[in-house]
């Protein structure tokens, strides 16, 4: 004679559950709920690690990086360069704003620590220079006329940098890597340039 | 009792209520009282099972641990004399170990008198641990800074080590941007005789001159 095993519960008999069968159903639902919570935590942690150590998608707004990045562009910024301290002159970086840590700014690195920066405007007769202090970077937007950057608030600490923009994703007609600085504000070291 | 046949892959037929005393790994096929077992080469199965368990455990444990360290809490050893006499009071003895709470600073809310860890503005590979003296909008009197009175700008705060003169802090490099905030030291957890909860408190000679906060 075949016996019904305890793990089978006939749906037609839900209305007339005994106490034992009710407890069994509750325990199996609790087990499934805990399993779901466990999976959510696991995938949430994997997502956090991906966004924190690999890269993230950023929607840019504002005119300060035109023509390289215009309003409503979507770019991909990678995090590894920042964690390995391999940000270089000429990179476009996403950084936390020095005046509001919840806001991000997107600018180009013009100088690293120890570099000489020309702080006078192009029309001035006498050129003034400063040196970027230790542990700081000098950021400027590509659209020099319409950008508040290190020319206004000075160099920012390297620790505020979040990631390096490496790829533009949207709009599709300008998909791809980003171009070099159009402003010629980057003073390259003597060994870099042969004919300039 | 009741075991009738054994083979390399086969089934033990047993009677109702009996147990199968064979030495094979038997699997109960649902609904059947028959137990079926599979003979596998013992060595490769154990190794493969171990590797599969290790890899799946690795992919669970590493992201969860990294996320916990980034988001919740962090344990760090305090080195140096810049926070004496509160932290590391004995120079020869072991260094204090503190618990850094990262969850409470995720919205960048700190109080005056908190002990916080901050990414050093001079060296981004290093974290420094100091006390918060002033928040944005406060007027403070500095000890050894280029200006004697400073208004802390928006989005910045002023940190100092308790041991004036042996501390590289805002008196050297000025107000620090709040975006560099890393964590708040909430407990001293080592050595065991110095177990305590750290409460925000200001030294008596480091109070503010004036604050722009509402209601003060």
Short mmCIF file of N, CA and C in Angstrom, two decimals, chain A residues 89 109-118 129-138 155-156 158 187-189, chain B residues 121-122 124:
data_model
loop_
_atom_site.label_atom_id
_atom_site.label_comp_id
_atom_site.label_asym_id
_atom_site.label_seq_id
_atom_site.Cartn_x
_atom_site.Cartn_y
_atom_site.Cartn_z
N UNK A 89 47.85 63.19 -16.22
CA UNK A 89 47.51 64.50 -16.79
C UNK A 89 46.75 64.28 -18.08
N UNK A 109 41.98 66.67 -15.79
CA UNK A 109 43.16 66.90 -14.95
C UNK A 109 44.18 67.67 -15.77
N UNK A 110 44.51 68.88 -15.30
CA UNK A 110 45.50 69.69 -16.01
C UNK A 110 46.87 69.52 -15.38
N UNK A 111 46.91 69.31 -14.05
CA UNK A 111 48.21 69.14 -13.41
C UNK A 111 48.11 68.23 -12.21
N UNK A 112 49.16 67.43 -11.99
CA UNK A 112 49.24 66.57 -10.81
C UNK A 112 50.12 67.25 -9.77
N UNK A 113 50.37 66.58 -8.64
CA UNK A 113 51.12 67.25 -7.58
C UNK A 113 52.52 67.61 -8.09
N UNK A 114 52.94 68.80 -7.76
CA UNK A 114 54.26 69.25 -8.16
C UNK A 114 54.33 69.91 -9.52
N UNK A 115 53.25 69.90 -10.30
CA UNK A 115 53.29 70.50 -11.63
C UNK A 115 53.14 72.01 -11.56
N UNK A 116 53.61 72.69 -12.58
CA UNK A 116 53.49 74.14 -12.67
C UNK A 116 52.23 74.47 -13.46
N UNK A 117 51.39 75.34 -12.92
CA UNK A 117 50.15 75.72 -13.57
C UNK A 117 50.18 77.21 -13.83
N UNK A 118 49.77 77.61 -15.05
CA UNK A 118 49.71 79.02 -15.39
C UNK A 118 48.36 79.57 -14.93
N UNK A 129 52.33 81.93 -12.21
CA UNK A 129 52.30 80.47 -12.11
C UNK A 129 52.12 80.05 -10.66
N UNK A 130 51.52 78.90 -10.45
CA UNK A 130 51.58 78.28 -9.12
C UNK A 130 51.98 76.82 -9.30
N UNK A 131 52.35 76.22 -8.20
CA UNK A 131 52.68 74.79 -8.19
C UNK A 131 51.59 74.05 -7.44
N UNK A 132 51.21 72.90 -7.96
CA UNK A 132 50.16 72.12 -7.33
C UNK A 132 50.73 71.45 -6.07
N UNK A 133 50.12 71.64 -4.89
CA UNK A 133 50.68 71.06 -3.67
C UNK A 133 50.62 69.53 -3.67
N UNK A 134 51.31 68.95 -2.66
CA UNK A 134 51.37 67.49 -2.53
C UNK A 134 49.99 66.93 -2.30
N UNK A 135 49.66 65.82 -2.95
CA UNK A 135 48.39 65.17 -2.70
C UNK A 135 47.20 65.85 -3.35
N UNK A 136 47.41 66.84 -4.20
CA UNK A 136 46.30 67.55 -4.84
C UNK A 136 46.39 67.44 -6.36
N UNK A 137 45.29 67.79 -7.05
CA UNK A 137 45.28 67.86 -8.51
C UNK A 137 44.62 69.15 -8.93
N UNK A 138 44.93 69.61 -10.12
CA UNK A 138 44.36 70.84 -10.68
C UNK A 138 43.41 70.43 -11.79
N UNK A 155 43.38 73.99 -6.18
CA UNK A 155 43.54 72.55 -6.41
C UNK A 155 42.71 71.75 -5.41
N UNK A 156 42.27 70.56 -5.80
CA UNK A 156 41.47 69.74 -4.89
C UNK A 156 42.28 68.51 -4.50
N UNK A 158 43.50 64.74 -3.96
CA UNK A 158 43.34 63.55 -4.79
C UNK A 158 42.26 62.63 -4.24
N UNK A 187 50.72 71.69 -19.65
CA UNK A 187 52.13 71.94 -19.92
C UNK A 187 52.83 70.59 -19.83
N UNK A 188 53.24 70.08 -20.98
CA UNK A 188 53.91 68.78 -20.95
C UNK A 188 55.36 68.97 -20.53
N UNK A 189 55.93 67.93 -19.95
CA UNK A 189 57.34 68.00 -19.54
C UNK A 189 58.23 68.08 -20.77
N UNK B 121 44.77 64.91 3.16
CA UNK B 121 44.88 65.76 1.98
C UNK B 121 46.30 65.84 1.44
N UNK B 122 47.28 65.49 2.28
CA UNK B 122 48.66 65.54 1.81
C UNK B 122 49.06 64.26 1.10
N UNK B 124 47.10 60.79 -0.32
CA UNK B 124 45.83 60.08 -0.43
C UNK B 124 45.90 58.60 -0.09
#
